[in-house]
Amino acid sequence: MSARHDAGQGSSGLTRRAVLQGVAAVGGLVLCLHESGRIAHAGVAPPKYGVDAEPGGAVENPLIFVAIHPDDSVTITVARPEMGQGIRTSLALVVADELDAEWERVRVVQAPGDQARYGNQDTDGSRSMRHFFQPMRRVGAAARMMLESAAAAHWGVPVSEVQAERQRVSRRGGEPSLTYGELAEAAIRESVPAPDRVKLKHPGQFRYIGKLSTRAIDGADIVSGRARYGIDTRLDGMLYAVVARPAVLGGKLVHYDARAALAVPGVVRVVEIASHPQPPRSYPLGGVAVLAHNTWAAIKGREALTIQWHDGPNAKFDSQQFQAVLEQAVRHPATVVRDDGDALTALRGAGTRLEAEYYLPFLAHASMEPPAATARIVDGHCEVWAPVQDPQGVRDLITGLLGMKESDVTVNVTLLGGAFGRKSLGDFAGEAAVLSKAMGGTPVKVMWTREDDIRHDYYQAVAMERLEARLGADGLPVAWLHRSASPTEDATFVAGAEGEDDGEYGMGMINVPFQIPNIRLEIPKVPAYTRIGWFRSVYNIAHGFAIQSFIDELAHAAGRDPRDYLLALLGPSRRVDPRTLSDQWNYGESPMRYPLDTGRWRAVIERATREAGWGRTLPKGRGLGLAATYSFMSYAAAVVEAEVDSAGRITVPRVDIAFDCGPQVNPDRVRAQLEGACIMGLTLAKYGSITFKGGRVQQSNFDDYALLRLPEAPREIHVHVLESSFDVPLGGVGEPGLPPIAPALANAIFAATGRRIRRLPLGEKLA
Amino acid sequence: MPLTLRINGRFVAVEAHADTPLLWVLRDELGLTGAKFGCGMGLCGACVVHVDGQPVRACVTPVSAVQSRPITTVENISADRVGRAVQDAWLAVGVPQCGYCQAGQIMSAVALLRQTPQPSDDQIDDAMTGNICRCGTYPRIRAAIHRAAQHLRETP
Ligand code: FES
Ligand code: FES
């Protein structure tokens, strides 16, 4: 078996973003994907879901992913980038388990961007395990079958007479066994079994899948400083570049004076980077690059530049004024995306009527590793090393930017020092490639400072959410109106796109399965003035915050316990076809395979509240808050215990999270993701805010864009993952823990103080 | 200017301007990339190394200020008993997610345990507040420090 890394053939180039752009955006292939259900009804083509609908799909050839060496070591190629979710360990352990390899002998190789060869590599949407668990099981099992065939041929016995276990194949009856290393060469010549012939283990036979104690592949390198991130690439003769970019999106360079910069010792050259017409896409923003012999000289050189910019049409953007625009937007009728019954009439009846508006500002990802990338061009071949979530997308970008053939561009994927969606778009890698070209192919590492990162992110969109409800005699709502005003990520790719698309309002807004007869959901069209991107769990953050806060408000208005009220709203356990909730998207998954299961949603609520001691008496100034969300095919409930002292300072002593993602492949990493989501959720609730004035981001570093620090972390975070059989399809893990945290905190603050939080962030203390 | 640094027990000669932060000398000139860049302003702790055994933020420490003083980076922390205990605890507890901040976390934790072998939660808070982890590994950092402390106590 082999693991050769050559440049592959073309890929479709269609990315998740294109899929997400939806019906409002671009035509052709995208529409086909979106409307595949309808086309199928017309008898044209069966709908594609899951990984089959992703560019590149899944590749199941063991010759591409598994190499066994004569010394019995095993190399497993992982095609999905590692950003802290543990995927290099988790995908490799799936292959290793079905292969029956010894984990201590497994080494992991990271695939470069090449979807034709490796299948889909665009690592976002909490999809890696959901989409590749079964394919990677079959990869490992197929390799094992080939080894068994080779052994059977060696002994001249039927394959049923031999059995692989722990890297040896033995023959019934006790001949000496052969090691995988001894069999590898012969095994390559065996034919690869067809996917439907591959024999998988029974879950009871798993050695690594679902077990708690699998050694992390990169752990030892990380704790010894050997792990290599994008920022760590070093090539002979490499120059370091720091770039001055337009402060306002769409701004243009008018004039620059590089004399003082060039006088800084160590500075080699100053190079202009071309800007691109709007929309911004993943293109470099343009500007002026200072190239130097080390990072510090490049930083100093940039400080010495004198630059005149033309700010362009976004120069008036003011996020504070924009709040008023969003408020107006949610107070007026807008595009109806779901309309059950007659909510407008039902809202006007007698009885308690509530309305509330929730505001969540722009957010920056602020991964601890800022964007950084290295490129060189040798003999017409551009090679890039970069921490990117979508290596094929970056390859396509650079192919276009340099006017090269795809086969002349290699994108190597380093470890990602955090990403959270920022590194889905590779503008920074594009800068490195363009600068290397400008320098005649010399290796160039582009370094972003923290200020660059905060000011030139693809931001989580600001959102204003308005909810209205009228309660019936039993205290439950008879009518529900929700308007969600938030710029769309589509605007990053399609000029003038306005308002959330179906994939965006599909994130926790449209698919509410509540027992309410009259539901009306509307999407106002609001513009984007900056680069909008994806941030862990994306639009689920705002929808989850508004809906779960509002339900808490309704419960209190009805005089009911918030948990009982939420359970009553969800109603009895049942499986709901998302299409009956007007949700055609369903995260790209089959509505039959992945229905919305209110029983699982109820179960996480019941578990979290039970574990947290819901209903227990707390001292004055303390309260428990509950929120529960369904996103990325997984169910999460959080109970936050908050304490507010007499000065208004908020502490969170304890959080309980119950989670159902179906079966767990790497249970320890599932828990780690939930702990991390809890910290990130508290961070955005307390501090998360990017603001604009004059089109410019006003924050710049961790002094004005604060992140939660260790003393503020809850002393107790209890994660309760519900057990599930491997017959259940897998749910996502990286993102779905985040949405319930902020509303659970806000609800806890209400329980503690009677103060209702409708605007984030809270700040250090309640004002 | 030519400088002599004492890094991980070895003397090394480098050429750098006096005001260059130690971080960039380590990373760019010497290839010691374990210490990371996170903010450049002393706000995040990703760049922490030890100078004279004390945790120092290399991004705001001019290289000229540490000439001939002993510098230890994460690459050599396993040469030390406390360092090894911390690394082992980090792996046993499964602290790292992306891992980017962890070199700095480990350097701060080692310095804490040398000073305070059995730290309380409050002492951990004080010692680790300067190290940001965006992945949110704080609960496990706390657990791993306690574990390392226990290991050091039980195996003299
Ligand atoms: S990089 Fe030195 S403290 Fe952040
Ligand atoms: S582990 Fe990723 S920033 Fe700490």
Short mmCIF file of N, CA and C in Angstrom, two decimals, chain A residues 223-306:
data_model
loop_
_atom_site.label_atom_id
_atom_site.label_comp_id
_atom_site.label_asym_id
_atom_site.label_seq_id
_atom_site.Cartn_x
_atom_site.Cartn_y
_atom_site.Cartn_z
N VAL A 223 3.21 19.42 23.65
CA VAL A 223 3.73 19.80 24.97
C VAL A 223 5.25 19.99 24.96
N SER A 224 5.89 19.61 23.87
CA SER A 224 7.34 19.81 23.81
C SER A 224 7.73 20.92 22.83
N GLY A 225 6.73 21.61 22.27
CA GLY A 225 7.04 22.71 21.37
C GLY A 225 7.45 22.28 19.97
N ARG A 226 7.29 20.99 19.66
CA ARG A 226 7.69 20.51 18.34
C ARG A 226 6.58 20.64 17.30
N ALA A 227 5.35 20.77 17.74
CA ALA A 227 4.23 20.83 16.78
C ALA A 227 4.40 22.03 15.86
N ARG A 228 4.06 21.86 14.59
CA ARG A 228 4.27 22.92 13.61
C ARG A 228 2.94 23.52 13.16
N TYR A 229 2.79 24.77 13.43
CA TYR A 229 1.60 25.52 13.01
C TYR A 229 1.96 26.35 11.77
N GLY A 230 0.96 27.04 11.25
CA GLY A 230 1.23 27.85 10.06
C GLY A 230 2.30 28.90 10.29
N ILE A 231 2.31 29.44 11.48
CA ILE A 231 3.24 30.50 11.83
C ILE A 231 4.68 29.98 11.93
N ASP A 232 4.84 28.65 12.04
CA ASP A 232 6.16 28.06 12.33
C ASP A 232 6.96 27.65 11.09
N THR A 233 6.39 27.82 9.92
CA THR A 233 7.10 27.37 8.72
C THR A 233 8.39 28.17 8.54
N ARG A 234 9.46 27.45 8.21
CA ARG A 234 10.75 28.10 7.95
C ARG A 234 11.36 27.47 6.71
N LEU A 235 11.69 28.28 5.74
CA LEU A 235 12.33 27.78 4.52
C LEU A 235 13.63 28.56 4.32
N ASP A 236 14.57 27.93 3.66
CA ASP A 236 15.84 28.61 3.39
C ASP A 236 15.60 29.87 2.57
N GLY A 237 16.22 30.94 3.00
CA GLY A 237 16.14 32.18 2.23
C GLY A 237 14.79 32.87 2.33
N MET A 238 14.01 32.46 3.31
CA MET A 238 12.65 32.98 3.43
C MET A 238 12.62 34.44 3.89
N LEU A 239 11.72 35.21 3.31
CA LEU A 239 11.48 36.57 3.77
C LEU A 239 10.20 36.59 4.59
N TYR A 240 10.13 37.56 5.50
CA TYR A 240 8.96 37.72 6.35
C TYR A 240 8.21 38.96 5.88
N ALA A 241 6.90 38.81 5.70
CA ALA A 241 6.12 39.94 5.20
C ALA A 241 5.04 40.33 6.19
N VAL A 242 4.89 41.63 6.36
CA VAL A 242 3.78 42.20 7.12
C VAL A 242 3.11 43.20 6.19
N VAL A 243 1.78 43.20 6.18
CA VAL A 243 1.05 43.93 5.15
C VAL A 243 0.20 45.04 5.79
N ALA A 244 0.27 46.23 5.19
CA ALA A 244 -0.67 47.31 5.54
C ALA A 244 -1.87 47.18 4.62
N ARG A 245 -3.03 46.93 5.21
CA ARG A 245 -4.24 46.72 4.41
C ARG A 245 -5.20 47.89 4.59
N PRO A 246 -6.09 48.10 3.64
CA PRO A 246 -7.06 49.20 3.80
C PRO A 246 -7.93 48.96 5.04
N ALA A 247 -8.07 50.00 5.85
CA ALA A 247 -8.82 49.86 7.10
C ALA A 247 -10.31 49.68 6.84
N VAL A 248 -10.77 50.20 5.71
CA VAL A 248 -12.19 50.11 5.37
C VAL A 248 -12.33 49.10 4.24
N LEU A 249 -13.29 48.21 4.36
CA LEU A 249 -13.47 47.21 3.31
C LEU A 249 -13.76 47.90 1.97
N GLY A 250 -13.03 47.51 0.95
CA GLY A 250 -13.20 48.11 -0.37
C GLY A 250 -12.32 49.34 -0.56
N GLY A 251 -11.57 49.72 0.47
CA GLY A 251 -10.67 50.86 0.36
C GLY A 251 -9.56 50.59 -0.65
N LYS A 252 -9.03 51.67 -1.22
CA LYS A 252 -7.99 51.51 -2.24
C LYS A 252 -6.78 52.35 -1.90
N LEU A 253 -5.66 51.83 -2.33
CA LEU A 253 -4.40 52.53 -2.17
C LEU A 253 -4.34 53.69 -3.16
N VAL A 254 -4.06 54.89 -2.64
CA VAL A 254 -3.90 56.04 -3.55
C VAL A 254 -2.41 56.29 -3.78
N HIS A 255 -1.66 56.29 -2.69
CA HIS A 255 -0.25 56.65 -2.80
C HIS A 255 0.47 56.13 -1.56
N TYR A 256 1.71 55.70 -1.75
CA TYR A 256 2.49 55.36 -0.56
C TYR A 256 3.93 55.77 -0.74
N ASP A 257 4.57 56.00 0.39
CA ASP A 257 5.98 56.39 0.40
C ASP A 257 6.71 55.35 1.24
N ALA A 258 7.62 54.63 0.61
CA ALA A 258 8.29 53.51 1.27
C ALA A 258 9.68 53.86 1.76
N ARG A 259 10.10 55.12 1.58
CA ARG A 259 11.52 55.42 1.87
C ARG A 259 11.90 55.11 3.32
N ALA A 260 11.07 55.57 4.25
CA ALA A 260 11.41 55.33 5.66
C ALA A 260 11.38 53.84 5.99
N ALA A 261 10.43 53.14 5.38
CA ALA A 261 10.34 51.69 5.64
C ALA A 261 11.59 50.99 5.14
N LEU A 262 12.03 51.37 3.96
CA LEU A 262 13.21 50.72 3.38
C LEU A 262 14.48 51.03 4.17
N ALA A 263 14.43 52.12 4.94
CA ALA A 263 15.59 52.48 5.75
C ALA A 263 15.67 51.66 7.04
N VAL A 264 14.60 50.94 7.37
CA VAL A 264 14.64 50.11 8.58
C VAL A 264 15.58 48.94 8.34
N PRO A 265 16.57 48.76 9.20
CA PRO A 265 17.51 47.65 8.99
C PRO A 265 16.78 46.31 8.92
N GLY A 266 17.10 45.53 7.93
CA GLY A 266 16.45 44.23 7.77
C GLY A 266 15.35 44.23 6.73
N VAL A 267 14.84 45.42 6.41
CA VAL A 267 13.79 45.47 5.39
C VAL A 267 14.43 45.31 4.02
N VAL A 268 13.82 44.46 3.20
CA VAL A 268 14.39 44.15 1.88
C VAL A 268 13.64 44.86 0.77
N ARG A 269 12.35 44.83 0.84
CA ARG A 269 11.58 45.43 -0.23
C ARG A 269 10.18 45.78 0.24
N VAL A 270 9.58 46.70 -0.48
CA VAL A 270 8.19 47.07 -0.22
C VAL A 270 7.42 46.80 -1.51
N VAL A 271 6.32 46.07 -1.40
CA VAL A 271 5.61 45.59 -2.59
C VAL A 271 4.13 45.91 -2.44
N GLU A 272 3.54 46.40 -3.51
CA GLU A 272 2.10 46.65 -3.49
C GLU A 272 1.35 45.35 -3.79
N ILE A 273 0.29 45.10 -3.04
CA ILE A 273 -0.59 43.96 -3.35
C ILE A 273 -1.87 44.53 -3.95
N ALA A 274 -2.23 44.01 -5.10
CA ALA A 274 -3.42 44.53 -5.79
C ALA A 274 -4.68 44.25 -4.99
N SER A 275 -5.60 45.19 -5.03
CA SER A 275 -6.92 44.91 -4.45
C SER A 275 -7.80 44.34 -5.55
N HIS A 276 -8.94 43.81 -5.15
CA HIS A 276 -9.86 43.20 -6.11
C HIS A 276 -11.20 43.91 -6.01
N PRO A 277 -11.95 43.89 -7.10
CA PRO A 277 -13.28 44.50 -7.01
C PRO A 277 -14.13 43.77 -5.99
N GLN A 278 -15.09 44.49 -5.41
CA GLN A 278 -16.01 43.85 -4.47
C GLN A 278 -16.94 42.92 -5.25
N PRO A 279 -17.50 41.89 -4.69
CA PRO A 279 -17.42 41.48 -3.28
C PRO A 279 -16.04 40.94 -2.90
N PRO A 280 -15.77 40.89 -1.61
CA PRO A 280 -14.41 40.58 -1.17
C PRO A 280 -13.96 39.14 -1.41
N ARG A 281 -14.90 38.20 -1.42
CA ARG A 281 -14.56 36.78 -1.55
C ARG A 281 -13.41 36.42 -0.62
N SER A 282 -12.54 35.51 -1.08
CA SER A 282 -11.39 35.17 -0.24
C SER A 282 -10.12 35.79 -0.81
N TYR A 283 -10.28 36.82 -1.62
CA TYR A 283 -9.12 37.49 -2.19
C TYR A 283 -8.34 38.27 -1.13
N PRO A 284 -7.05 38.43 -1.35
CA PRO A 284 -6.31 39.37 -0.49
C PRO A 284 -6.98 40.74 -0.55
N LEU A 285 -6.88 41.46 0.56
CA LEU A 285 -7.53 42.78 0.64
C LEU A 285 -6.77 43.84 -0.12
N GLY A 286 -5.56 43.52 -0.53
CA GLY A 286 -4.73 44.54 -1.18
C GLY A 286 -3.99 45.36 -0.15
N GLY A 287 -3.08 46.22 -0.62
CA GLY A 287 -2.34 47.07 0.30
C GLY A 287 -0.86 47.07 -0.03
N VAL A 288 -0.07 47.31 1.02
CA VAL A 288 1.37 47.45 0.84
C VAL A 288 2.08 46.48 1.78
N ALA A 289 2.95 45.65 1.22
CA ALA A 289 3.65 44.65 2.03
C ALA A 289 5.09 45.08 2.24
N VAL A 290 5.55 44.89 3.45
CA VAL A 290 6.96 45.12 3.76
C VAL A 290 7.61 43.76 3.95
N LEU A 291 8.64 43.48 3.15
CA LEU A 291 9.34 42.20 3.24
C LEU A 291 10.70 42.42 3.88
N ALA A 292 11.01 41.55 4.84
CA ALA A 292 12.23 41.76 5.62
C ALA A 292 12.86 40.43 5.97
N HIS A 293 14.04 40.52 6.59
CA HIS A 293 14.74 39.30 6.97
C HIS A 293 14.20 38.69 8.25
N ASN A 294 13.39 39.41 8.98
CA ASN A 294 12.74 38.83 10.14
C ASN A 294 11.43 39.57 10.40
N THR A 295 10.62 38.97 11.25
CA THR A 295 9.28 39.50 11.49
C THR A 295 9.34 40.90 12.08
N TRP A 296 10.27 41.10 13.01
CA TRP A 296 10.32 42.38 13.71
C TRP A 296 10.65 43.52 12.76
N ALA A 297 11.59 43.27 11.88
CA ALA A 297 11.93 44.31 10.90
C ALA A 297 10.74 44.62 10.01
N ALA A 298 9.99 43.57 9.65
CA ALA A 298 8.82 43.79 8.80
C ALA A 298 7.77 44.62 9.53
N ILE A 299 7.59 44.33 10.83
CA ILE A 299 6.62 45.11 11.62
C ILE A 299 7.07 46.56 11.72
N LYS A 300 8.35 46.75 12.01
CA LYS A 300 8.89 48.11 12.12
C LYS A 300 8.79 48.83 10.77
N GLY A 301 9.07 48.10 9.72
CA GLY A 301 8.99 48.69 8.38
C GLY A 301 7.57 49.16 8.07
N ARG A 302 6.61 48.35 8.44
CA ARG A 302 5.23 48.75 8.17
C ARG A 302 4.87 50.00 8.94
N GLU A 303 5.35 50.10 10.18
CA GLU A 303 5.06 51.31 10.97
C GLU A 303 5.62 52.55 10.29
N ALA A 304 6.68 52.37 9.51
CA ALA A 304 7.35 53.52 8.89
C ALA A 304 6.74 53.90 7.54
N LEU A 305 5.78 53.13 7.07
CA LEU A 305 5.16 53.47 5.78
C LEU A 305 4.27 54.70 5.92
N THR A 306 4.26 55.52 4.88
CA THR A 306 3.27 56.59 4.80
C THR A 306 2.33 56.21 3.66
#
